């Protein structure tokens, strides 16, 4: 592998797009204000200078048309990347994504490929309130035909986005807006790819497994480091892609530790960690559990504006710590 | 009126008859509960679906609709595999997984019928974007109905295609009803083609039961679109003789209205035109009609003899 470089999550996303656009002329980016403006979060700043407005396409505010057009472009030979400004706005693109892109291959008897990547920043923590802060990844996991990726580190963002762009299926790539400025070491190798469906143990441990992804990952890691000093060995498992899911990695870790805490930012009811809990309960890991599974998730409320209220809507480090202690004390 | 060759007229006539025979057969099957699910028939709309596609180049694309049998037969399709799909067989275009509402043949340029009203419009725009970016010289003809022009996807898509000057023909088959809702109650305008003005593109109204007018208009518009002038909206006025789908008591329209439109049969009209202008003899045209019916019978036989999809295919092709 070539060198590593420290960069932000946001720059890692951009690097992945730029590398893939240099590598394959069929790859292009379209979305609202992605050109001169550089995207609402500045992810694509500078790309229009390198690739021109033909391949970094500013679109009207038309999520349904942009997403449907991506499906149409993909099925006829392009590899579009669509940026939806906020994950909340995927609601406007739902027909294109759920009824069209996800199903074309199956309902046409396997004779179509829809290699498109839909990037969208999710999550709260920016004071943007209820319509700009949701974590809707579980919705997409419920639609066969879509793949769903939620990277939690800059390196993962790069490696997974490159894999998503090269994948022949529609991929929903959920970026974490509060992680955009987080820094980490990122491989500069242009063929650094993280296969979709391959999770990673972010920290090894032996007493308890915490499965988490996205914005909650750095929180869980900080708590795990603290607890390590107190003599509790926490294993942190990050599936990184939710569909396909690295079930084996999760199950094996739970078998090893016998205790598991699941953490996600999304609302608890119907959230993806509920699915992970069921997978563990149905697996051979169930026999190894020394305590009931604990889920830590966002409250079942719209995200509020007030900063104190907003912060209290999703699992805090204190709550994560308490959740881990709860399974440890059983 | 003589600038359409005899060969093309005969081919349009043949495909219109195939579409009619195909749907008569499908209607028969559904009426007797011999097939699964539902279907939406385009009997009465054949000139619109067939002659428009015949005016395209063979390598051009279409997106089709839930009422798409005439459209895909117009584009050119293997009737055997199409009938097999309707009967849910493994030899069907979609291996029995799509049915009437999802007939697709991506390699041959048919990007699929659609179960969602207006769902194919953005897909057509994206396919047109590919043609523009790759400079293929191909265009896309996007079918939809009057009802779809009230969907957001229509307006977003036509706007997007207009600002990017994409090579797409928006072809509205206005059959006057969105299921039971008459056009007069679903929009405050009389001409759907007027919606083109809002996007700064040309809009045409044509008699969708006149195969020749349909063909000539699409031919001309296709050239304009292919030359990089941007999209065009065509409103093709026609009528479906049968109900919306298999279960429709048709309480929203009168028998007289239906009879009036039956008198405007697009197939008879083309037949009369060809006879009056000596393009073909009575015998020749009779032969084409008879052959269409026979070919559909053969397609049914092919479908009946085809295997059911193996159960192992149930979970295949969810992902590439």
Short mmCIF file of N, CA and C in Angstrom, two decimals, chain A residues 25-28 30 54-55 57-78 92 95-96 99-102 104-114 143-147 167-170 243, chain B residues 61 81 85 92-95 97-99 102-104 106-107 110-120 122-135 152-153 156-157 159-160 163-164 166 313-320:
data_model
loop_
_atom_site.label_atom_id
_atom_site.label_comp_id
_atom_site.label_asym_id
_atom_site.label_seq_id
_atom_site.Cartn_x
_atom_site.Cartn_y
_atom_site.Cartn_z
N UNK A 25 -14.46 7.19 -17.06
CA UNK A 25 -15.15 8.36 -17.61
C UNK A 25 -16.67 8.26 -17.49
N UNK A 26 -17.18 7.08 -17.18
CA UNK A 26 -18.63 6.94 -17.01
C UNK A 26 -19.13 7.43 -15.65
N UNK A 27 -18.20 7.66 -14.74
CA UNK A 27 -18.58 8.15 -13.41
C UNK A 27 -18.76 9.67 -13.48
N UNK A 28 -19.87 10.16 -12.96
CA UNK A 28 -20.07 11.60 -12.87
C UNK A 28 -20.90 11.91 -11.63
N UNK A 30 -23.85 14.38 -9.85
CA UNK A 30 -24.87 15.42 -10.02
C UNK A 30 -25.65 15.63 -8.73
N UNK A 54 -19.85 19.35 -17.16
CA UNK A 54 -20.49 18.17 -17.75
C UNK A 54 -20.50 17.00 -16.77
N UNK A 55 -19.42 16.87 -15.99
CA UNK A 55 -19.30 15.71 -15.09
C UNK A 55 -19.52 16.07 -13.63
N UNK A 57 -22.35 18.07 -12.25
CA UNK A 57 -23.54 18.72 -12.79
C UNK A 57 -24.41 19.32 -11.69
N UNK A 58 -24.56 20.62 -11.75
CA UNK A 58 -25.54 21.27 -10.87
C UNK A 58 -26.93 20.96 -11.41
N UNK A 59 -27.82 20.60 -10.51
CA UNK A 59 -29.18 20.28 -10.94
C UNK A 59 -30.17 21.26 -10.33
N UNK A 60 -31.35 21.36 -10.91
CA UNK A 60 -32.42 22.09 -10.22
C UNK A 60 -32.80 21.34 -8.93
N UNK A 61 -33.60 21.97 -8.11
CA UNK A 61 -34.03 21.34 -6.86
C UNK A 61 -35.15 20.36 -7.19
N UNK A 62 -34.76 19.19 -7.61
CA UNK A 62 -35.69 18.20 -8.15
C UNK A 62 -35.23 16.80 -7.77
N UNK A 63 -35.32 16.46 -6.50
CA UNK A 63 -34.76 15.18 -6.05
C UNK A 63 -35.33 13.98 -6.79
N UNK A 64 -36.63 14.03 -7.10
CA UNK A 64 -37.25 12.88 -7.78
C UNK A 64 -36.65 12.71 -9.17
N UNK A 65 -36.50 13.81 -9.89
CA UNK A 65 -35.96 13.72 -11.24
C UNK A 65 -34.48 13.36 -11.24
N UNK A 66 -33.73 13.94 -10.30
CA UNK A 66 -32.29 13.66 -10.26
C UNK A 66 -32.06 12.18 -9.99
N UNK A 67 -32.78 11.64 -9.02
CA UNK A 67 -32.56 10.26 -8.62
C UNK A 67 -33.06 9.30 -9.70
N UNK A 68 -34.22 9.61 -10.26
CA UNK A 68 -34.73 8.78 -11.36
C UNK A 68 -33.83 8.86 -12.57
N UNK A 69 -33.31 10.04 -12.85
CA UNK A 69 -32.40 10.20 -13.99
C UNK A 69 -31.12 9.42 -13.74
N UNK A 70 -30.68 9.36 -12.50
CA UNK A 70 -29.49 8.56 -12.19
C UNK A 70 -29.76 7.09 -12.51
N UNK A 71 -30.95 6.62 -12.15
CA UNK A 71 -31.29 5.23 -12.47
C UNK A 71 -31.30 5.02 -13.98
N UNK A 72 -31.88 5.96 -14.70
CA UNK A 72 -31.94 5.85 -16.16
C UNK A 72 -30.57 5.92 -16.80
N UNK A 73 -29.71 6.77 -16.26
CA UNK A 73 -28.34 6.87 -16.79
C UNK A 73 -27.57 5.60 -16.46
N UNK A 74 -27.80 5.07 -15.26
CA UNK A 74 -27.07 3.87 -14.83
C UNK A 74 -27.46 2.67 -15.68
N UNK A 75 -28.73 2.54 -15.96
CA UNK A 75 -29.19 1.35 -16.68
C UNK A 75 -28.75 1.39 -18.15
N UNK A 76 -28.35 2.58 -18.60
CA UNK A 76 -27.87 2.70 -19.98
C UNK A 76 -26.36 2.89 -20.07
N UNK A 77 -25.65 2.62 -18.98
CA UNK A 77 -24.19 2.53 -19.12
C UNK A 77 -23.34 3.52 -18.35
N UNK A 78 -23.96 4.48 -17.63
CA UNK A 78 -23.15 5.40 -16.85
C UNK A 78 -23.07 4.90 -15.40
N UNK A 92 -38.27 12.68 -1.07
CA UNK A 92 -38.81 13.18 -2.34
C UNK A 92 -38.35 12.29 -3.49
N UNK A 95 -39.73 7.18 -4.85
CA UNK A 95 -40.20 6.32 -5.94
C UNK A 95 -39.04 5.88 -6.81
N UNK A 96 -38.21 6.87 -7.18
CA UNK A 96 -37.09 6.58 -8.06
C UNK A 96 -36.15 5.54 -7.44
N UNK A 99 -38.97 2.11 -5.84
CA UNK A 99 -39.77 1.38 -6.82
C UNK A 99 -39.05 1.16 -8.13
N UNK A 100 -38.11 2.03 -8.44
CA UNK A 100 -37.46 1.93 -9.74
C UNK A 100 -36.06 1.31 -9.60
N UNK A 101 -35.10 2.09 -9.12
CA UNK A 101 -33.70 1.63 -9.11
C UNK A 101 -33.53 0.28 -8.42
N UNK A 102 -34.15 0.13 -7.26
CA UNK A 102 -33.93 -1.08 -6.47
C UNK A 102 -34.51 -2.33 -7.14
N UNK A 104 -35.43 -2.75 -10.63
CA UNK A 104 -35.28 -2.97 -12.07
C UNK A 104 -34.66 -4.33 -12.38
N UNK A 105 -33.58 -4.63 -11.72
CA UNK A 105 -32.88 -5.85 -12.06
C UNK A 105 -33.76 -7.08 -11.83
N UNK A 106 -34.37 -7.15 -10.69
CA UNK A 106 -35.19 -8.33 -10.36
C UNK A 106 -36.41 -8.41 -11.26
N UNK A 107 -37.14 -7.31 -11.38
CA UNK A 107 -38.41 -7.41 -12.12
C UNK A 107 -38.19 -7.52 -13.62
N UNK A 108 -36.98 -7.21 -14.10
CA UNK A 108 -36.67 -7.43 -15.51
C UNK A 108 -35.93 -8.76 -15.72
N UNK A 109 -35.99 -9.63 -14.73
CA UNK A 109 -35.41 -10.96 -14.90
C UNK A 109 -33.89 -10.98 -14.96
N UNK A 110 -33.26 -10.05 -14.26
CA UNK A 110 -31.79 -10.07 -14.17
C UNK A 110 -31.10 -9.45 -15.37
N UNK A 111 -31.88 -8.77 -16.22
CA UNK A 111 -31.25 -8.24 -17.43
C UNK A 111 -30.98 -6.75 -17.39
N UNK A 112 -30.84 -6.21 -16.19
CA UNK A 112 -30.48 -4.80 -16.08
C UNK A 112 -29.51 -4.64 -14.92
N UNK A 113 -28.64 -3.66 -15.04
CA UNK A 113 -27.74 -3.30 -13.95
C UNK A 113 -27.96 -1.84 -13.66
N UNK A 114 -27.97 -1.48 -12.39
CA UNK A 114 -28.21 -0.08 -12.03
C UNK A 114 -27.07 0.42 -11.12
N UNK A 143 -35.40 -2.42 1.84
CA UNK A 143 -35.75 -2.52 0.41
C UNK A 143 -34.74 -3.42 -0.29
N UNK A 144 -35.13 -4.65 -0.60
CA UNK A 144 -34.21 -5.53 -1.33
C UNK A 144 -33.83 -4.90 -2.66
N UNK A 145 -32.56 -5.00 -3.00
CA UNK A 145 -32.07 -4.39 -4.24
C UNK A 145 -31.17 -3.20 -3.96
N UNK A 146 -31.33 -2.61 -2.77
CA UNK A 146 -30.45 -1.50 -2.39
C UNK A 146 -29.34 -2.02 -1.48
N UNK A 147 -28.17 -1.43 -1.58
CA UNK A 147 -27.13 -1.64 -0.59
C UNK A 147 -27.03 -0.37 0.24
N UNK A 167 -19.59 -0.67 -7.63
CA UNK A 167 -20.61 -1.72 -7.49
C UNK A 167 -21.67 -1.58 -8.59
N UNK A 168 -22.20 -2.70 -9.03
CA UNK A 168 -23.20 -2.68 -10.11
C UNK A 168 -24.63 -2.54 -9.61
N UNK A 169 -24.79 -2.16 -8.35
CA UNK A 169 -26.13 -2.01 -7.76
C UNK A 169 -26.33 -0.60 -7.24
N UNK A 170 -27.58 -0.20 -7.03
CA UNK A 170 -27.80 1.09 -6.38
C UNK A 170 -27.36 1.03 -4.91
N UNK A 243 -26.28 -3.20 4.58
CA UNK A 243 -26.69 -4.18 3.56
C UNK A 243 -25.61 -4.17 2.48
N UNK B 61 -34.14 4.41 -27.65
CA UNK B 61 -34.73 3.83 -26.44
C UNK B 61 -36.18 4.26 -26.26
N UNK B 81 -42.01 -14.54 -26.37
CA UNK B 81 -41.46 -14.25 -25.04
C UNK B 81 -42.34 -13.26 -24.29
N UNK B 85 -44.21 -14.08 -20.77
CA UNK B 85 -44.10 -13.24 -19.57
C UNK B 85 -45.48 -12.99 -18.96
N UNK B 92 -40.24 -16.03 -20.45
CA UNK B 92 -40.70 -14.66 -20.65
C UNK B 92 -39.55 -13.66 -20.57
N UNK B 93 -39.83 -12.45 -21.02
CA UNK B 93 -38.78 -11.42 -21.03
C UNK B 93 -38.16 -11.20 -19.67
N UNK B 94 -38.94 -11.37 -18.63
CA UNK B 94 -38.44 -11.13 -17.28
C UNK B 94 -38.41 -12.43 -16.47
N UNK B 95 -38.33 -13.54 -17.16
CA UNK B 95 -38.30 -14.86 -16.52
C UNK B 95 -39.50 -15.07 -15.61
N UNK B 97 -40.92 -12.88 -13.72
CA UNK B 97 -40.91 -12.09 -12.48
C UNK B 97 -41.53 -10.71 -12.65
N UNK B 98 -41.79 -10.31 -13.89
CA UNK B 98 -42.29 -8.96 -14.11
C UNK B 98 -43.78 -8.93 -14.43
N UNK B 99 -44.17 -9.76 -15.38
CA UNK B 99 -45.57 -9.75 -15.81
C UNK B 99 -45.87 -8.58 -16.73
N UNK B 102 -44.26 -4.99 -16.30
CA UNK B 102 -42.81 -4.75 -16.27
C UNK B 102 -42.07 -5.32 -17.46
N UNK B 103 -42.77 -5.46 -18.61
CA UNK B 103 -42.10 -5.97 -19.80
C UNK B 103 -40.93 -5.04 -20.14
N UNK B 104 -39.74 -5.63 -20.21
CA UNK B 104 -38.56 -4.83 -20.53
C UNK B 104 -37.63 -5.65 -21.40
N UNK B 106 -33.97 -4.43 -22.14
CA UNK B 106 -33.02 -3.31 -22.03
C UNK B 106 -32.06 -3.30 -23.22
N UNK B 107 -31.57 -4.47 -23.60
CA UNK B 107 -30.61 -4.51 -24.71
C UNK B 107 -31.22 -4.04 -26.02
N UNK B 110 -35.76 -1.20 -24.91
CA UNK B 110 -36.98 -1.01 -24.12
C UNK B 110 -36.61 -1.03 -22.64
N UNK B 111 -36.60 0.16 -22.04
CA UNK B 111 -36.14 0.29 -20.65
C UNK B 111 -37.22 -0.05 -19.64
N UNK B 112 -38.30 -0.62 -20.14
CA UNK B 112 -39.26 -1.17 -19.19
C UNK B 112 -40.57 -0.45 -19.12
N UNK B 113 -41.62 -1.26 -18.98
CA UNK B 113 -42.92 -0.73 -18.62
C UNK B 113 -42.83 -0.37 -17.14
N UNK B 114 -43.82 0.33 -16.64
CA UNK B 114 -43.72 0.82 -15.27
C UNK B 114 -45.03 0.71 -14.55
N UNK B 115 -44.98 0.22 -13.34
CA UNK B 115 -46.18 0.08 -12.53
C UNK B 115 -46.56 1.36 -11.80
N UNK B 116 -45.67 2.35 -11.87
CA UNK B 116 -45.93 3.60 -11.16
C UNK B 116 -46.21 4.70 -12.19
N UNK B 117 -47.33 5.36 -12.06
CA UNK B 117 -47.68 6.43 -13.00
C UNK B 117 -46.64 7.55 -12.90
N UNK B 118 -46.00 7.82 -14.02
CA UNK B 118 -44.95 8.85 -14.05
C UNK B 118 -43.60 8.33 -13.63
N UNK B 119 -43.52 7.08 -13.20
CA UNK B 119 -42.25 6.53 -12.69
C UNK B 119 -41.17 6.42 -13.75
N UNK B 120 -41.56 6.25 -15.00
CA UNK B 120 -40.57 6.08 -16.06
C UNK B 120 -40.03 7.38 -16.61
N UNK B 122 -38.51 10.20 -15.22
CA UNK B 122 -37.11 10.53 -14.90
C UNK B 122 -36.11 9.51 -15.44
N UNK B 123 -36.53 8.27 -15.55
CA UNK B 123 -35.62 7.25 -16.09
C UNK B 123 -35.31 7.56 -17.55
N UNK B 124 -36.33 7.98 -18.29
CA UNK B 124 -36.13 8.35 -19.69
C UNK B 124 -35.15 9.53 -19.78
N UNK B 125 -35.29 10.47 -18.86
CA UNK B 125 -34.41 11.64 -18.86
C UNK B 125 -32.96 11.20 -18.59
N UNK B 126 -32.79 10.27 -17.67
CA UNK B 126 -31.45 9.77 -17.38
C UNK B 126 -30.86 9.01 -18.55
N UNK B 127 -31.69 8.23 -19.22
CA UNK B 127 -31.21 7.50 -20.40
C UNK B 127 -30.80 8.49 -21.48
N UNK B 128 -31.56 9.58 -21.60
CA UNK B 128 -31.21 10.61 -22.58
C UNK B 128 -29.91 11.32 -22.20
N UNK B 129 -29.69 11.46 -20.90
CA UNK B 129 -28.43 12.06 -20.43
C UNK B 129 -27.24 11.20 -20.85
N UNK B 130 -27.40 9.88 -20.72
CA UNK B 130 -26.34 8.98 -21.18
C UNK B 130 -26.05 9.21 -22.66
N UNK B 131 -27.10 9.32 -23.48
CA UNK B 131 -26.90 9.49 -24.93
C UNK B 131 -26.17 10.80 -25.20
N UNK B 132 -26.53 11.84 -24.45
CA UNK B 132 -25.87 13.12 -24.66
C UNK B 132 -24.40 13.06 -24.23
N UNK B 133 -24.16 12.47 -23.04
CA UNK B 133 -22.79 12.45 -22.53
C UNK B 133 -21.89 11.55 -23.37
N UNK B 134 -22.45 10.45 -23.87
CA UNK B 134 -21.65 9.53 -24.67
C UNK B 134 -21.73 9.85 -26.17
N UNK B 135 -22.49 10.87 -26.51
CA UNK B 135 -22.65 11.28 -27.91
C UNK B 135 -22.99 10.11 -28.83
N UNK B 152 -45.51 15.04 -9.87
CA UNK B 152 -44.31 15.88 -9.75
C UNK B 152 -43.19 15.39 -10.64
N UNK B 153 -43.07 14.07 -10.77
CA UNK B 153 -41.96 13.52 -11.57
C UNK B 153 -42.01 14.03 -13.00
N UNK B 156 -40.73 17.82 -12.83
CA UNK B 156 -39.29 17.86 -12.53
C UNK B 156 -38.48 17.37 -13.72
N UNK B 157 -38.97 16.31 -14.35
CA UNK B 157 -38.21 15.68 -15.43
C UNK B 157 -38.20 16.51 -16.70
N UNK B 159 -38.60 19.67 -16.88
CA UNK B 159 -37.75 20.84 -16.61
C UNK B 159 -36.27 20.49 -16.74
N UNK B 160 -35.89 19.38 -16.13
CA UNK B 160 -34.47 18.96 -16.17
C UNK B 160 -34.03 18.73 -17.61
N UNK B 163 -33.59 22.13 -19.50
CA UNK B 163 -32.40 22.96 -19.24
C UNK B 163 -31.13 22.30 -19.77
N UNK B 164 -31.11 20.98 -19.81
CA UNK B 164 -29.92 20.27 -20.33
C UNK B 164 -30.04 19.93 -21.81
N UNK B 166 -31.81 17.71 -23.41
CA UNK B 166 -31.60 16.27 -23.57
C UNK B 166 -32.43 15.71 -24.73
N UNK B 313 -35.05 -19.76 -8.62
CA UNK B 313 -34.84 -18.41 -9.17
C UNK B 313 -35.47 -17.33 -8.29
N UNK B 314 -36.23 -17.76 -7.29
CA UNK B 314 -36.95 -16.82 -6.43
C UNK B 314 -36.04 -15.73 -5.87
N UNK B 315 -34.87 -16.15 -5.40
CA UNK B 315 -33.97 -15.18 -4.77
C UNK B 315 -32.84 -14.74 -5.70
N UNK B 316 -32.91 -15.13 -6.96
CA UNK B 316 -31.88 -14.70 -7.91
C UNK B 316 -32.17 -13.30 -8.43
N UNK B 317 -31.09 -12.62 -8.80
CA UNK B 317 -31.18 -11.33 -9.50
C UNK B 317 -31.73 -10.18 -8.66
N UNK B 318 -31.66 -10.32 -7.34
CA UNK B 318 -31.97 -9.17 -6.49
C UNK B 318 -30.82 -8.16 -6.62
N UNK B 319 -29.61 -8.71 -6.63
CA UNK B 319 -28.41 -7.89 -6.80
C UNK B 319 -27.60 -8.37 -7.99
N UNK B 320 -26.87 -7.47 -8.61
CA UNK B 320 -26.00 -7.83 -9.73
C UNK B 320 -24.73 -8.46 -9.17
#
